[in-house]
Coordinates of C-alpha atoms and ligand atoms in Angstrom, one line a residue:
M1 CA 7.2 -0.2 28.8
E2 CA 3.5 -1.1 28.4
I3 CA 2.4 -3.3 25.5
L4 CA 0.4 -1.4 22.9
K5 CA -3.3 -1.7 23.3
N6 CA -5.9 -2.6 20.7
Y7 CA -8.7 -0.2 19.9
I8 CA -12.0 -2.1 20.0
D9 CA -15.6 -0.8 20.5
G10 CA -14.3 2.8 20.8
D11 CA -12.0 1.9 23.7
W12 CA -8.3 1.1 24.3
I13 CA -8.3 -2.5 25.3
K14 CA -5.3 -4.5 26.6
S15 CA -4.4 -7.5 24.4
I16 CA -4.9 -10.9 25.7
E17 CA -1.3 -11.5 24.6
S18 CA 1.5 -11.2 27.2
D19 CA 4.4 -11.8 24.8
S20 CA 5.6 -8.7 22.8
I21 CA 7.9 -7.7 20.0
A22 CA 10.0 -4.5 20.3
V23 CA 9.3 -1.7 17.9
I24 CA 12.8 -0.4 17.0
N25 CA 13.9 2.9 15.5
P26 CA 16.0 1.6 12.5
A27 CA 18.4 4.5 12.7
T28 CA 19.1 4.6 16.4
Q29 CA 18.1 1.0 17.5
E30 CA 16.1 2.7 20.3
I31 CA 13.1 0.7 21.5
L32 CA 10.1 2.9 20.8
G33 CA 7.3 0.6 22.0
K34 CA 6.2 -3.0 22.5
V35 CA 3.6 -4.6 20.3
P36 CA 1.6 -7.7 21.1
H37 CA 3.4 -10.7 19.5
G38 CA 0.2 -12.0 18.0
K39 CA 0.6 -15.7 18.9
N40 CA -2.4 -15.7 21.2
T41 CA -4.5 -12.9 19.7
F42 CA -7.3 -15.2 18.5
S43 CA -9.7 -13.8 21.2
D44 CA -8.6 -10.2 20.4
V45 CA -9.6 -10.8 16.8
T46 CA -12.8 -12.5 17.8
S47 CA -13.9 -9.7 20.1
A48 CA -13.0 -7.1 17.4
V49 CA -15.0 -9.0 14.8
E50 CA -18.0 -9.5 17.0
I51 CA -18.1 -5.8 18.0
A52 CA -17.6 -4.7 14.3
S53 CA -20.3 -7.1 13.2
K54 CA -22.8 -5.7 15.8
A55 CA -21.9 -2.1 14.8
F56 CA -22.5 -3.0 11.1
I57 CA -26.2 -3.5 11.7
S58 CA -26.9 0.1 12.5
W59 CA -23.9 1.8 10.6
S60 CA -25.0 0.2 7.3
K61 CA -28.4 1.8 7.7
I62 CA -27.2 5.3 8.1
P63 CA -27.6 7.4 4.9
V64 CA -24.3 7.7 3.0
M65 CA -24.4 11.5 3.2
R66 CA -24.2 11.1 7.0
R67 CA -21.6 8.3 6.9
V68 CA -19.1 10.5 5.1
Q69 CA -19.4 13.4 7.6
P70 CA -16.8 12.0 10.0
L71 CA -14.4 11.8 7.1
Y72 CA -14.4 15.6 6.7
K73 CA -13.4 15.8 10.4
L74 CA -10.8 13.1 10.0
K75 CA -9.2 15.0 7.1
Q76 CA -9.0 18.1 9.3
L77 CA -7.5 16.2 12.2
L78 CA -5.0 14.5 9.9
E79 CA -3.9 17.8 8.5
E80 CA -3.6 19.4 12.0
N81 CA -1.5 16.5 13.2
S82 CA 0.4 15.7 10.0
E83 CA 3.8 16.8 11.4
D84 CA 3.4 14.6 14.5
I85 CA 2.4 11.6 12.3
A86 CA 5.2 12.2 9.9
R87 CA 7.8 12.3 12.7
T88 CA 6.4 9.0 14.0
I89 CA 6.6 7.4 10.6
T90 CA 10.3 8.5 10.3
M91 CA 11.1 7.3 13.8
E92 CA 9.7 3.8 13.4
C93 CA 10.0 3.2 9.6
G94 CA 13.2 5.2 8.9
K95 CA 12.2 7.2 5.8
T96 CA 13.1 10.9 5.6
L97 CA 10.8 13.5 7.0
A98 CA 10.0 14.8 3.5
E99 CA 9.0 11.3 2.5
S100 CA 6.9 10.9 5.6
R101 CA 5.1 14.2 5.0
G102 CA 4.4 13.1 1.4
E103 CA 3.0 9.8 2.7
V104 CA 0.6 11.6 5.1
L105 CA -0.6 13.8 2.2
R106 CA -1.4 10.7 0.2
A107 CA -3.4 9.2 3.0
I108 CA -5.4 12.5 3.3
E109 CA -6.1 12.4 -0.5
N110 CA -7.9 9.1 -0.1
V111 CA -10.1 10.6 2.6
E112 CA -10.9 13.4 0.3
V113 CA -11.9 11.0 -2.6
A114 CA -13.9 8.8 -0.2
C115 CA -15.9 12.0 0.8
G116 CA -17.3 11.7 -2.7
T117 CA -18.9 8.3 -1.9
P118 CA -22.4 9.6 -2.2
S119 CA -21.8 10.1 -5.9
L120 CA -19.4 7.2 -6.4
I121 CA -21.8 4.7 -4.9
Q122 CA -24.7 5.7 -7.2
S123 CA -25.8 3.0 -9.6
E124 CA -27.8 2.2 -12.7
F125 CA -31.4 2.3 -13.6
S126 CA -33.1 1.1 -16.8
E127 CA -36.7 2.1 -17.2
N128 CA -39.2 -0.1 -19.1
I129 CA -36.9 -3.1 -19.8
A130 CA -40.2 -4.7 -20.8
T131 CA -43.6 -3.1 -20.8
G132 CA -44.2 -1.7 -17.4
I133 CA -41.1 -3.3 -15.9
D134 CA -38.1 -1.4 -14.5
E135 CA -34.7 -2.8 -13.5
F136 CA -32.0 -1.2 -11.4
M137 CA -28.9 -2.1 -9.5
I138 CA -28.0 -0.9 -6.0
R139 CA -24.7 -1.2 -4.1
Q140 CA -24.9 -2.5 -0.5
P141 CA -22.1 -2.9 2.0
L142 CA -20.5 -6.3 2.8
G143 CA -20.2 -6.3 6.6
V144 CA -16.9 -6.5 8.6
C145 CA -13.9 -5.8 6.4
A146 CA -10.2 -6.0 7.5
C147 CA -6.9 -4.6 6.3
I148 CA -3.5 -6.2 6.8
A149 CA -0.8 -3.7 6.2
P150 CA 3.0 -3.7 5.4
F151 CA 5.7 -1.8 7.1
N152 CA 6.8 0.6 4.4
F153 CA 3.8 3.0 4.3
P154 CA 2.3 2.8 7.8
A155 CA 0.0 5.8 7.4
M156 CA -0.9 5.8 3.7
I157 CA -1.7 2.1 2.9
P158 CA -4.6 1.5 5.3
F159 CA -6.2 4.7 3.8
W160 CA -6.3 3.0 0.3
F161 CA -9.2 1.0 2.0
L162 CA -10.4 2.4 5.3
P163 CA -12.3 5.6 4.2
Y164 CA -14.0 3.9 1.3
A165 CA -15.0 0.8 3.4
I166 CA -16.7 2.8 6.1
A167 CA -18.3 5.4 3.7
C168 CA -19.9 2.4 1.9
G169 CA -21.4 1.2 5.2
N170 CA -19.0 -1.5 6.3
T171 CA -17.2 -1.7 9.6
F172 CA -13.5 -2.1 9.6
I173 CA -10.5 -3.7 11.4
I174 CA -6.9 -2.6 10.8
K175 CA -4.0 -4.9 11.6
P176 CA -0.9 -2.7 11.2
S177 CA 2.6 -4.2 10.5
E178 CA 4.0 -5.3 13.9
K179 CA 7.2 -3.5 12.8
V180 CA 5.6 0.0 12.6
P181 CA 2.4 0.0 14.8
L182 CA 3.0 3.5 16.3
T183 CA 1.8 5.5 13.3
M184 CA -1.6 3.8 13.4
M185 CA -1.8 4.3 17.2
K186 CA -1.4 8.1 16.6
I187 CA -4.1 8.0 13.9
F188 CA -6.4 6.0 16.1
H189 CA -6.2 8.7 18.7
L190 CA -7.6 11.0 16.1
I191 CA -10.2 8.5 15.0
D192 CA -11.2 8.3 18.7
Q193 CA -12.2 12.0 18.4
L194 CA -14.6 11.5 15.6
D195 CA -18.3 11.4 15.9
L196 CA -18.4 7.7 14.9
P197 CA -20.5 5.0 16.5
K198 CA -18.4 2.6 18.6
G199 CA -17.1 -0.5 16.8
V200 CA -17.1 1.0 13.3
I201 CA -13.3 1.3 13.1
N202 CA -11.1 -1.1 15.2
L203 CA -7.4 -1.8 15.6
V204 CA -5.9 -5.2 16.4
H205 CA -2.1 -5.7 16.7
G206 CA -0.2 -8.8 16.0
G207 CA 1.5 -11.0 13.4
K208 CA 0.8 -14.1 11.5
D209 CA -1.6 -15.7 14.0
T210 CA -3.7 -12.5 14.1
V211 CA -3.8 -12.5 10.3
D212 CA -4.9 -16.2 10.3
A213 CA -7.7 -15.5 12.8
L214 CA -9.0 -12.7 10.5
L215 CA -8.7 -15.0 7.5
D216 CA -10.7 -17.8 9.2
H217 CA -13.4 -15.8 11.0
P218 CA -16.6 -16.4 9.2
K219 CA -17.9 -12.9 10.0
V220 CA -15.0 -11.2 8.2
K221 CA -16.4 -10.7 4.7
A222 CA -13.5 -9.0 2.9
I223 CA -9.7 -8.6 3.4
S224 CA -7.5 -6.0 1.9
F225 CA -3.8 -7.0 2.0
V226 CA -0.6 -5.3 1.0
G227 CA 2.8 -6.9 1.5
S228 CA 5.2 -9.4 -0.1
T229 CA 4.1 -11.7 -2.9
Q230 CA 4.6 -14.8 -0.9
V231 CA 2.2 -13.6 1.8
A232 CA -0.2 -12.1 -0.7
K233 CA -0.6 -15.5 -2.4
Y234 CA -1.2 -17.1 1.0
I235 CA -3.8 -14.5 2.0
Y236 CA -5.6 -14.8 -1.4
S237 CA -5.8 -18.6 -1.3
R238 CA -6.7 -19.0 2.4
G239 CA -9.2 -16.1 2.3
A240 CA -10.8 -17.3 -0.9
T241 CA -11.1 -20.8 0.5
N242 CA -13.0 -19.3 3.4
G243 CA -15.4 -17.5 1.0
K244 CA -14.0 -14.0 1.5
R245 CA -13.6 -11.2 -1.0
I246 CA -9.8 -10.6 -1.3
Q247 CA -7.6 -7.9 -2.8
A248 CA -4.0 -8.8 -2.2
Q249 CA -1.2 -6.4 -3.4
G250 CA 2.2 -8.1 -3.5
G251 CA 5.8 -7.4 -4.2
A252 CA 7.5 -5.9 -7.3
K253 CA 10.7 -5.6 -9.4
N254 CA 10.2 -2.5 -11.3
P255 CA 12.0 -1.8 -14.6
V256 CA 12.8 1.6 -16.1
I257 CA 14.0 2.2 -19.6
I258 CA 16.0 5.3 -20.5
L259 CA 16.6 6.1 -24.1
P260 CA 19.4 8.4 -25.4
D261 CA 16.7 10.9 -26.7
A262 CA 15.6 11.6 -23.1
D263 CA 16.7 14.6 -21.1
I264 CA 19.6 12.7 -19.6
E265 CA 20.4 14.9 -16.5
M266 CA 16.7 15.3 -15.5
S267 CA 15.9 11.6 -16.2
A268 CA 18.9 10.4 -14.2
Q269 CA 17.8 12.6 -11.2
I270 CA 14.2 11.3 -11.4
I271 CA 15.4 7.6 -11.8
T272 CA 17.8 7.8 -8.8
D273 CA 15.0 9.3 -6.7
S274 CA 12.8 6.3 -7.7
V275 CA 15.5 3.7 -7.0
F276 CA 16.9 5.2 -3.7
G277 CA 13.8 7.1 -2.3
C278 CA 12.6 5.4 0.9
A279 CA 15.9 3.5 0.7
G280 CA 14.5 1.4 -2.1
Q281 CA 11.7 0.1 0.2
R282 CA 8.8 1.2 -2.0
C283 CA 6.7 -1.2 -4.1
L284 CA 7.1 1.4 -6.9
A285 CA 10.9 1.8 -6.5
A286 CA 12.7 1.4 -9.9
S287 CA 15.1 -1.5 -9.6
N288 CA 16.3 -2.6 -13.0
V289 CA 17.4 0.4 -15.0
I290 CA 17.7 -0.4 -18.7
T291 CA 19.7 1.7 -21.1
V292 CA 19.4 1.3 -24.9
G293 CA 22.2 2.6 -27.1
D294 CA 24.0 4.4 -24.3
N295 CA 27.4 5.8 -25.1
G296 CA 28.3 6.2 -21.4
K297 CA 26.4 9.5 -20.9
I298 CA 23.4 7.9 -19.1
K299 CA 25.5 5.6 -17.0
D300 CA 27.7 8.6 -15.8
A301 CA 24.6 10.7 -15.1
L302 CA 23.0 7.9 -13.0
Y303 CA 26.3 7.3 -11.2
E304 CA 26.8 11.0 -10.3
S305 CA 23.2 11.5 -9.2
A306 CA 23.3 8.3 -7.0
K307 CA 26.7 9.2 -5.5
A308 CA 25.5 12.7 -4.5
R309 CA 22.6 11.4 -2.4
S310 CA 23.1 11.8 1.3
T311 CA 22.3 9.0 3.7
G312 CA 21.5 9.4 7.4
Y313 CA 18.8 9.7 10.1
G314 CA 15.5 10.7 8.6
L315 CA 14.7 13.4 11.2
D316 CA 17.7 15.4 9.9
E317 CA 16.1 17.6 7.3
N318 CA 19.2 17.6 5.1
I319 CA 19.4 13.9 4.4
E320 CA 17.9 12.2 1.3
M321 CA 17.9 8.6 2.3
G322 CA 17.2 6.8 5.6
P323 CA 18.1 3.3 6.9
L324 CA 16.5 -0.1 6.1
I325 CA 13.7 -1.3 8.4
T326 CA 15.6 -4.0 10.3
S327 CA 19.1 -5.3 10.7
E328 CA 17.9 -8.5 9.1
S329 CA 16.9 -6.5 6.0
Q330 CA 20.3 -4.8 6.0
S331 CA 22.0 -8.2 6.1
R332 CA 19.7 -9.6 3.4
V333 CA 20.4 -6.7 1.0
N334 CA 24.2 -6.8 1.7
H335 CA 24.1 -10.6 1.0
L336 CA 22.2 -9.9 -2.3
I337 CA 24.8 -7.3 -3.4
Q338 CA 27.5 -9.9 -2.8
K339 CA 25.5 -12.4 -4.7
G340 CA 25.3 -10.0 -7.6
I341 CA 29.1 -9.7 -7.6
N342 CA 29.4 -13.5 -7.4
E343 CA 27.1 -13.6 -10.4
G344 CA 29.7 -11.6 -12.4
A345 CA 28.5 -8.0 -11.8
N346 CA 30.7 -5.0 -11.5
I347 CA 30.0 -2.9 -8.5
L348 CA 30.0 0.7 -9.8
L349 CA 28.9 2.3 -6.5
D350 CA 29.1 0.3 -3.2
G351 CA 26.9 1.4 -0.3
R352 CA 27.8 -1.5 2.0
N353 CA 29.7 -0.5 5.1
T354 CA 28.1 2.9 5.2
K355 CA 28.5 4.3 8.7
I356 CA 26.7 7.4 9.8
K357 CA 28.3 9.5 12.5
G358 CA 26.2 9.4 15.6
F359 CA 24.1 6.6 14.3
E360 CA 26.7 3.8 13.9
K361 CA 24.2 1.1 14.9
G362 CA 21.7 2.2 12.2
N363 CA 20.6 -0.2 9.4
F364 CA 22.2 1.9 6.7
I365 CA 23.2 1.0 3.2
G366 CA 24.3 3.8 0.9
P367 CA 23.2 4.0 -2.8
T368 CA 24.6 1.0 -4.7
I369 CA 24.8 0.3 -8.4
L370 CA 25.6 -3.0 -10.0
E371 CA 26.2 -3.4 -13.7
G372 CA 26.9 -6.4 -16.0
L373 CA 24.3 -8.6 -14.3
P374 CA 23.1 -11.8 -16.1
L375 CA 19.5 -11.2 -17.1
N376 CA 18.3 -14.4 -15.6
G377 CA 20.4 -14.1 -12.4
E378 CA 19.0 -13.6 -8.9
I379 CA 19.6 -9.9 -8.6
V380 CA 17.8 -9.0 -11.8
T381 CA 14.8 -11.2 -10.9
T382 CA 14.5 -10.8 -7.1
E383 CA 12.8 -8.0 -5.3
I384 CA 15.7 -6.5 -3.3
F385 CA 13.7 -3.9 -1.4
G386 CA 16.9 -1.9 -0.7
P387 CA 18.9 0.9 -2.3
V388 CA 20.3 -1.1 -5.1
M389 CA 20.2 -0.2 -8.9
G390 CA 20.8 -3.0 -11.4
L391 CA 22.1 -1.4 -14.6
I392 CA 21.3 -3.3 -17.7
E393 CA 22.3 -2.5 -21.3
L394 CA 20.0 -3.8 -24.1
D395 CA 20.2 -3.1 -27.9
S396 CA 16.6 -2.0 -28.7
V397 CA 13.3 -0.8 -27.3
D398 CA 11.8 -4.1 -28.5
S399 CA 14.4 -6.2 -26.6
A400 CA 13.8 -4.0 -23.5
L401 CA 10.1 -4.6 -23.8
D402 CA 10.6 -8.4 -24.2
F403 CA 12.8 -8.4 -21.1
I404 CA 10.2 -6.4 -19.1
N405 CA 7.3 -8.6 -20.2
S406 CA 9.1 -11.8 -19.3
G407 CA 9.2 -10.7 -15.6
R408 CA 7.0 -12.3 -12.9
Y409 CA 5.8 -9.0 -11.4
G410 CA 3.9 -6.2 -13.0
N411 CA 3.6 -3.4 -10.5
M412 CA 5.2 -0.6 -12.5
A413 CA 7.2 0.0 -15.7
C414 CA 8.6 3.3 -16.9
L415 CA 10.1 4.8 -20.0
F416 CA 12.2 8.0 -20.3
T417 CA 12.2 9.4 -23.8
S418 CA 11.3 12.4 -26.0
S419 CA 9.7 10.1 -28.6
G420 CA 5.9 10.1 -28.6
S421 CA 5.8 6.9 -30.7
N422 CA 8.1 5.0 -28.4
A423 CA 6.0 6.2 -25.5
R424 CA 2.8 5.2 -27.1
K425 CA 4.2 1.7 -28.0
F426 CA 5.5 1.3 -24.5
R427 CA 2.3 2.2 -22.6
N428 CA 0.4 -0.1 -24.9
E429 CA 2.7 -3.1 -24.7
A430 CA 4.4 -3.0 -21.3
N431 CA 3.1 -5.9 -19.1
A432 CA 2.5 -3.8 -15.9
G433 CA -0.4 -2.1 -14.2
N434 CA 1.1 1.3 -13.4
I435 CA 3.0 2.9 -16.3
G436 CA 5.2 6.0 -16.1
I437 CA 6.3 8.0 -19.1
N438 CA 9.1 10.3 -18.0
I439 CA 7.9 9.6 -14.4
G440 CA 10.0 7.6 -11.9
V441 CA 7.3 6.6 -9.4
A442 CA 4.0 6.1 -11.2
A443 CA 1.9 6.1 -8.0
P444 CA -1.7 6.5 -8.9
M445 CA -3.6 9.4 -7.3
A446 CA -6.4 8.4 -4.9
Q447 CA -9.1 8.7 -7.6
F448 CA -7.3 6.0 -9.7
P449 CA -6.8 2.3 -8.8
F450 CA -3.4 1.2 -7.5
S451 CA -3.2 -1.1 -10.4
G452 CA -0.6 -3.9 -9.9
W453 CA -0.6 -6.9 -12.4
N454 CA 0.8 -10.5 -12.4
E455 CA 2.4 -11.5 -9.2
S456 CA 2.2 -8.0 -7.8
F457 CA -1.6 -8.4 -7.3
F458 CA -4.1 -11.2 -6.6
G459 CA -7.7 -10.3 -7.0
D460 CA -9.5 -8.1 -9.5
L461 CA -10.5 -4.8 -7.7
H462 CA -7.5 -2.8 -6.5
G463 CA -7.3 -0.2 -3.7
Q464 CA -8.3 3.5 -4.0
G465 CA -11.0 5.3 -5.9
R466 CA -13.9 3.6 -7.8
H467 CA -12.2 0.2 -7.5
A468 CA -12.4 0.5 -3.7
I469 CA -16.1 1.5 -3.8
E470 CA -16.8 -1.6 -6.0
F471 CA -14.7 -3.9 -3.7
F472 CA -16.5 -2.7 -0.6
T473 CA -20.0 -3.1 -2.0
Q474 CA -22.0 -6.0 -3.4
T475 CA -24.4 -5.3 -6.2
K476 CA -28.1 -6.1 -5.9
V477 CA -30.3 -6.1 -9.0
V478 CA -34.0 -5.4 -8.6
I479 CA -36.6 -5.9 -11.3
E480 CA -40.0 -4.3 -10.5
R481 CA -43.4 -4.4 -12.0
W482 CA -46.2 -2.2 -10.7
P483 CA -49.3 -3.1 -12.7
K484 CA -52.0 -0.4 -12.4
E485 CA -54.7 -3.0 -11.9
W486 CA -52.9 -4.3 -8.8
S487 CA -53.0 -0.8 -7.2
R488 CA -55.4 -0.6 -4.3
K489 CA -58.5 1.1 -5.4
F490 CA -59.8 4.0 -3.2
Ligands
NAD501 P1 5.1 -8.8 4.6 O1 4.4 -9.6 3.6 O2 6.2 -9.4 5.4 O3 4.0 -8.3 5.7 C1 2.8 -7.7 5.4 C2 1.8 -8.0 6.5 O4 1.6 -9.4 6.5 C3 2.2 -7.6 7.9 O5 1.1 -7.0 8.5 C4 2.6 -8.9 8.5 O6 2.3 -9.0 9.9 C5 1.8 -10.0 7.8 N1 2.5 -11.2 7.6 C6 3.8 -11.4 7.4 N2 4.1 -12.7 7.3 C7 2.9 -13.4 7.3 C8 2.5 -14.7 7.2 N3 3.4 -15.7 7.0 N4 1.2 -15.1 7.3 C9 0.3 -14.1 7.5 N5 0.6 -12.8 7.6 C10 1.9 -12.4 7.5 O7 5.5 -7.4 3.9 P2 6.4 -6.2 4.5 O8 7.8 -6.7 4.6 O9 5.7 -5.6 5.7 O10 6.3 -5.2 3.3 C11 7.1 -5.2 2.2 C12 6.5 -5.8 1.0 O11 5.3 -5.2 0.7 C13 7.3 -5.7 -0.3 O12 7.3 -6.9 -0.9 C14 6.6 -4.6 -1.1 O13 6.8 -4.7 -2.5 C15 5.2 -4.9 -0.7 N6 4.3 -3.8 -0.9 C16 3.5 -3.8 -2.0 C17 2.7 -2.7 -2.3 C18 1.8 -2.8 -3.5 O14 0.9 -1.9 -3.6 N7 1.8 -3.8 -4.3 C19 2.7 -1.6 -1.5 C20 3.6 -1.6 -0.4 C21 4.4 -2.7 -0.1

């Protein structure tokens, strides 16, 4: 099996790296491909950056109306190939086909919003700030920008950045997760069909050393990172030390409150979708589910809804939850569940030892619910990134808000209620950047920023929409005076 190639200067180029990592289907354990290990990819990165830097000189001068034209074609190609891309996501990442199809749609929506860059990039003008003097601001591109992506949304996440970056006149390098590089390979075969100058969009595979080479290269001006908090912090500090603009989206531990005045059946369904969708491997997965004044009804509804979810191979259209990404992840989550029990939790629903007929080697864990967890224990405070719900009972909305606001993350917080005043208080006081009211996965549409807070985000401008336009441009303020007497006299 050939090692995957990089895409540099409009061409598929063999990596300098001879060591590789296997790309494994998490349901079947079949080896789907081999990705360059990334220990020796310094020169791959250098060549991609040099090419992208050269391409920037002419690309940045092309009018923005013309720069967005390839995005219209990209949208069409992504739509025409969406099923193929979705199947690839499911095969390497494990999520269900329905989830993969949704992910591709979310990627396309970002292309659509970025097509509006000619308007979004417009700036400000003040006439006559002093007699005969005008002042205005223009937005100019930065240069070579790079994206370092996580495994859990191999198609969508690079699109929080890529279309905006190039529409603003930058050139771009994507480093996909080494666990799921095949989706981006498919997408780059589509990018290869665009009428884009060579070197505007490039792909370099690898792991930590590839990331470090991007962080240290002086010609890389900005880095967009999405992944775990530990790595996000590292990227933020090393990139900033090297003078780069950084946006680093990190991990999460998302709380959801459900009040007795909510529509219990509907809310339980939505909440279990949030906890167990993508097998809990979503940065917007609900994890701590807080009930207030429950007489048992909410707990029963959550239990029934979780128990009814089918687990299996994502390519089977009937299943609702796929496997975890690696066998290491599976062991880690199993270990955390046991830790919760050791901390004193009652296991209401136990998904360990889930075996799927025909896929016995898959990294499956079925829906799991733990209750009676200590609030300061490891399970309540750690990002599990697996299909585990921590059920917590508190005595008031205020104590639920206090609990939420004491957490280290701030990616999402949700409330289920029929009370407008509770909803209003919650959206105002919850210490998180994405808020859901009767919504289980408060994922911002492409025109809004993906607004994590606290240890879920390091930087100031997030991915998507207007924030992306601001991140990928630098402002220049011009003050002009044109005295009549200085005009040439004819
Ligand atoms: P990860 O941090 O392990 O890896 C992300 C990227 O960083 C990969 O490309 C990887 O090659 C690289 N990387 C890994 N270790 C590195 C190191 N030590 N130095 C430099 N680079 C390194 O994350 P993951 O497991 O791929 O993704 C899951 C995590 O991503 C979860 O924590 C999840 O919450 C988070 N996530 C956050 C968001 C968000 O918007 N906040 C969205 C999706 C995923």
